[in-house]
């Protein structure tokens, strides 16, 4: 059973500008469907059952271009997402995102990951449009 998905998008902006935007948790609600609000320590995650307050830890490194998120839910379960901005010449970049399966029971895993894969594709298109505007 698949437990991850990797997607990427080319963005016509320098890698440093893309990383600057993505590395700020407060920008998550602008380009993702998953966050109603986010700051350096907490976020409100949008779920089918309503918004859920979570703890949010963002690990970002300008040197490597990585931006990783660790989300701790009220029940103590942890979800992670890993991403990286890679230069593609001077004025373009590639943003790659490793989507990990959500912390759900095994019987719900495949459907949940499949749904999130479609959402991520839409979010990456939104991110590209926002940054290239």
PDB file of C-alpha atoms in Angstrom:
ATOM      1  CA  UNK A   1       0.000   0.000   0.000  1.00  0.00           C
ATOM      2  CA  UNK A   2       1.335   3.401  -0.985  1.00  0.00           C
ATOM      3  CA  UNK A   3       2.124   5.676   1.977  1.00  0.00           C
ATOM      4  CA  UNK A   4       3.472   8.734   0.143  1.00  0.00           C
ATOM      5  CA  UNK A   5       3.251  10.801  -3.021  1.00  0.00           C
ATOM      6  CA  UNK A   6       5.791  13.156  -4.597  1.00  0.00           C
ATOM      7  CA  UNK A   7       4.688  16.087  -6.741  1.00  0.00           C
ATOM      8  CA  UNK A   8       6.524  19.078  -8.162  1.00  0.00           C
ATOM      9  CA  UNK A   9       5.857  22.297 -10.002  1.00  0.00           C
ATOM     10  CA  UNK A  10       8.118  24.633 -11.951  1.00  0.00           C
ATOM     11  CA  UNK A  11       7.838  28.270 -10.866  1.00  0.00           C
ATOM     12  CA  UNK A  12       9.133  31.220 -12.881  1.00  0.00           C
ATOM     13  CA  UNK A  13      10.710  32.954  -9.887  1.00  0.00           C
ATOM     14  CA  UNK A  14      14.168  32.675  -8.331  1.00  0.00           C
ATOM     15  CA  UNK A  15      14.504  29.900  -5.750  1.00  0.00           C
ATOM     16  CA  UNK A  16      15.287  32.385  -2.981  1.00  0.00           C
ATOM     17  CA  UNK A  17      11.979  34.233  -3.537  1.00  0.00           C
ATOM     18  CA  UNK A  18       9.998  30.984  -3.624  1.00  0.00           C
ATOM     19  CA  UNK A  19      11.705  29.708  -0.462  1.00  0.00           C
ATOM     20  CA  UNK A  20      11.104  33.035   1.329  1.00  0.00           C
ATOM     21  CA  UNK A  21       7.371  32.736   0.662  1.00  0.00           C
ATOM     22  CA  UNK A  22       6.940  29.022   1.399  1.00  0.00           C
ATOM     23  CA  UNK A  23       9.044  29.076   4.570  1.00  0.00           C
ATOM     24  CA  UNK A  24       6.668  31.501   6.323  1.00  0.00           C
ATOM     25  CA  UNK A  25       3.884  29.519   8.043  1.00  0.00           C
ATOM     26  CA  UNK A  26       1.547  32.542   7.918  1.00  0.00           C
ATOM     27  CA  UNK A  27       1.436  32.142   4.109  1.00  0.00           C
ATOM     28  CA  UNK A  28       0.057  28.582   4.256  1.00  0.00           C
ATOM     29  CA  UNK A  29      -3.626  29.674   4.202  1.00  0.00           C
ATOM     30  CA  UNK A  30      -2.954  31.669   1.003  1.00  0.00           C
ATOM     31  CA  UNK A  31      -1.931  28.689  -1.123  1.00  0.00           C
ATOM     32  CA  UNK A  32      -3.245  25.589   0.653  1.00  0.00           C
ATOM     33  CA  UNK A  33      -6.745  24.362   1.385  1.00  0.00           C
ATOM     34  CA  UNK A  34      -5.614  22.692   4.598  1.00  0.00           C
ATOM     35  CA  UNK A  35      -4.977  25.758   6.746  1.00  0.00           C
ATOM     36  CA  UNK A  36      -7.443  28.419   7.875  1.00  0.00           C
ATOM     37  CA  UNK A  37      -4.691  30.114   9.904  1.00  0.00           C
ATOM     38  CA  UNK A  38      -1.050  29.453  10.743  1.00  0.00           C
ATOM     39  CA  UNK A  39       1.775  31.053  12.696  1.00  0.00           C
ATOM     40  CA  UNK A  40       5.183  29.937  13.934  1.00  0.00           C
ATOM     41  CA  UNK A  41       3.752  27.586  16.587  1.00  0.00           C
ATOM     42  CA  UNK A  42       0.095  26.809  15.909  1.00  0.00           C
ATOM     43  CA  UNK A  43      -2.431  26.497  13.113  1.00  0.00           C
ATOM     44  CA  UNK A  44      -6.084  25.836  12.466  1.00  0.00           C
ATOM     45  CA  UNK A  45      -6.351  22.863  10.142  1.00  0.00           C
ATOM     46  CA  UNK A  46      -9.412  22.589   7.904  1.00  0.00           C
ATOM     47  CA  UNK A  47     -10.981  19.109   8.000  1.00  0.00           C
ATOM     48  CA  UNK A  48     -14.310  17.677   6.808  1.00  0.00           C
ATOM     49  CA  UNK A  49     -15.409  17.843  10.461  1.00  0.00           C
ATOM     50  CA  UNK A  50     -14.474  21.537  10.838  1.00  0.00           C
ATOM     51  CA  UNK A  51     -11.359  23.398  11.930  1.00  0.00           C
ATOM     52  CA  UNK A  52      -8.958  21.671  14.319  1.00  0.00           C
ATOM     53  CA  UNK A  53      -6.322  23.576  16.317  1.00  0.00           C
ATOM     54  CA  UNK A  54      -2.893  21.950  15.996  1.00  0.00           C
ATOM     55  CA  UNK A  55       0.676  22.553  17.028  1.00  0.00           C
ATOM     56  CA  UNK A  56       2.814  23.441  13.996  1.00  0.00           C
ATOM     57  CA  UNK A  57       6.579  23.166  13.802  1.00  0.00           C
ATOM     58  CA  UNK A  58       8.242  24.408  10.631  1.00  0.00           C
ATOM     59  CA  UNK A  59      11.833  23.405   9.903  1.00  0.00           C
ATOM     60  CA  UNK A  60      13.237  25.571   7.124  1.00  0.00           C
ATOM     61  CA  UNK A  61      16.760  25.830   5.759  1.00  0.00           C
ATOM     62  CA  UNK A  62      17.662  28.471   3.192  1.00  0.00           C
ATOM     63  CA  UNK A  63      20.964  26.660   2.561  1.00  0.00           C
ATOM     64  CA  UNK A  64      19.265  23.474   1.368  1.00  0.00           C
ATOM     65  CA  UNK A  65      15.955  24.999   0.234  1.00  0.00           C
ATOM     66  CA  UNK A  66      14.000  22.648   2.478  1.00  0.00           C
ATOM     67  CA  UNK A  67      10.761  23.481   4.260  1.00  0.00           C
ATOM     68  CA  UNK A  68       9.291  20.712   6.410  1.00  0.00           C
ATOM     69  CA  UNK A  69       6.209  20.757   8.620  1.00  0.00           C
ATOM     70  CA  UNK A  70       5.378  18.690  11.701  1.00  0.00           C
ATOM     71  CA  UNK A  71       1.750  18.911  12.787  1.00  0.00           C
ATOM     72  CA  UNK A  72       0.665  17.595  16.169  1.00  0.00           C
ATOM     73  CA  UNK A  73      -3.048  16.987  16.573  1.00  0.00           C
ATOM     74  CA  UNK A  74      -5.061  17.249  19.813  1.00  0.00           C
ATOM     75  CA  UNK A  75      -4.985  13.435  20.195  1.00  0.00           C
ATOM     76  CA  UNK A  76      -1.154  13.467  20.031  1.00  0.00           C
ATOM     77  CA  UNK A  77      -0.871  11.999  16.530  1.00  0.00           C
ATOM     78  CA  UNK A  78       1.687  13.640  14.264  1.00  0.00           C
ATOM     79  CA  UNK A  79       1.536  14.287  10.521  1.00  0.00           C
ATOM     80  CA  UNK A  80       4.511  15.430   8.470  1.00  0.00           C
ATOM     81  CA  UNK A  81       5.108  17.035   5.091  1.00  0.00           C
ATOM     82  CA  UNK A  82       8.468  17.569   3.452  1.00  0.00           C
ATOM     83  CA  UNK A  83       9.333  19.973   0.657  1.00  0.00           C
ATOM     84  CA  UNK A  84      12.232  21.564  -1.155  1.00  0.00           C
ATOM     85  CA  UNK A  85      12.850  24.500  -3.456  1.00  0.00           C
ATOM     86  CA  UNK A  86      15.517  23.776  -6.065  1.00  0.00           C
ATOM     87  CA  UNK A  87      17.046  26.419  -8.362  1.00  0.00           C
ATOM     88  CA  UNK A  88      16.395  25.874 -12.082  1.00  0.00           C
ATOM     89  CA  UNK A  89      18.723  28.513 -13.480  1.00  0.00           C
ATOM     90  CA  UNK A  90      18.805  32.058 -12.133  1.00  0.00           C
ATOM     91  CA  UNK A  91      15.164  33.053 -12.473  1.00  0.00           C
ATOM     92  CA  UNK A  92      13.274  29.767 -12.167  1.00  0.00           C
ATOM     93  CA  UNK A  93      12.823  27.116  -9.521  1.00  0.00           C
ATOM     94  CA  UNK A  94      11.286  23.722  -8.911  1.00  0.00           C
ATOM     95  CA  UNK A  95       9.163  23.175  -5.820  1.00  0.00           C
ATOM     96  CA  UNK A  96       8.862  19.517  -4.858  1.00  0.00           C
ATOM     97  CA  UNK A  97       6.582  18.232  -2.133  1.00  0.00           C
ATOM     98  CA  UNK A  98       6.568  14.834  -0.430  1.00  0.00           C
ATOM     99  CA  UNK A  99       3.062  14.132   0.795  1.00  0.00           C
ATOM    100  CA  UNK A 100       2.993  11.565   3.578  1.00  0.00           C
ATOM    101  CA  UNK A 101      -0.084   9.521   4.401  1.00  0.00           C
ATOM    102  CA  UNK A 102      -2.201  11.145   7.112  1.00  0.00           C
ATOM    103  CA  UNK A 103      -2.324   9.613  10.592  1.00  0.00           C
ATOM    104  CA  UNK A 104      -5.554   7.670  10.032  1.00  0.00           C
ATOM    105  CA  UNK A 105      -6.493   4.032  10.655  1.00  0.00           C
ATOM    106  CA  UNK A 106      -5.061   1.591   8.116  1.00  0.00           C
ATOM    107  CA  UNK A 107      -8.449   0.859   6.542  1.00  0.00           C
ATOM    108  CA  UNK A 108      -8.867   4.568   5.672  1.00  0.00           C
ATOM    109  CA  UNK A 109      -5.275   5.148   4.545  1.00  0.00           C
ATOM    110  CA  UNK A 110      -5.512   4.549   0.801  1.00  0.00           C
ATOM    111  CA  UNK A 111      -8.603   6.693   0.250  1.00  0.00           C
ATOM    112  CA  UNK A 112      -7.268   9.499   2.441  1.00  0.00           C
ATOM    113  CA  UNK A 113      -3.923   9.642   0.626  1.00  0.00           C
ATOM    114  CA  UNK A 114      -5.599   9.498  -2.792  1.00  0.00           C
ATOM    115  CA  UNK A 115      -7.849  12.435  -1.879  1.00  0.00           C
ATOM    116  CA  UNK A 116      -4.910  14.460  -0.553  1.00  0.00           C
ATOM    117  CA  UNK A 117      -2.934  13.824  -3.756  1.00  0.00           C
ATOM    118  CA  UNK A 118      -5.613  15.583  -5.800  1.00  0.00           C
ATOM    119  CA  UNK A 119      -5.770  18.456  -3.335  1.00  0.00           C
ATOM    120  CA  UNK A 120      -1.978  18.861  -3.430  1.00  0.00           C
ATOM    121  CA  UNK A 121      -1.967  19.074  -7.237  1.00  0.00           C
ATOM    122  CA  UNK A 122      -4.485  21.934  -7.036  1.00  0.00           C
ATOM    123  CA  UNK A 123      -2.489  23.661  -4.282  1.00  0.00           C
ATOM    124  CA  UNK A 124       0.746  23.538  -6.276  1.00  0.00           C
ATOM    125  CA  UNK A 125      -1.042  25.130  -9.240  1.00  0.00           C
ATOM    126  CA  UNK A 126      -2.366  27.822  -6.881  1.00  0.00           C
ATOM    127  CA  UNK A 127       1.127  28.424  -5.467  1.00  0.00           C
ATOM    128  CA  UNK A 128       2.611  28.773  -8.951  1.00  0.00           C
ATOM    129  CA  UNK A 129      -0.083  31.259  -9.985  1.00  0.00           C
ATOM    130  CA  UNK A 130       0.303  33.302  -6.807  1.00  0.00           C
ATOM    131  CA  UNK A 131       4.090  33.539  -7.032  1.00  0.00           C
ATOM    132  CA  UNK A 132       4.193  34.271 -10.764  1.00  0.00           C
ATOM    133  CA  UNK A 133       1.489  36.983 -10.611  1.00  0.00           C
TER     134      UNK A 133
END
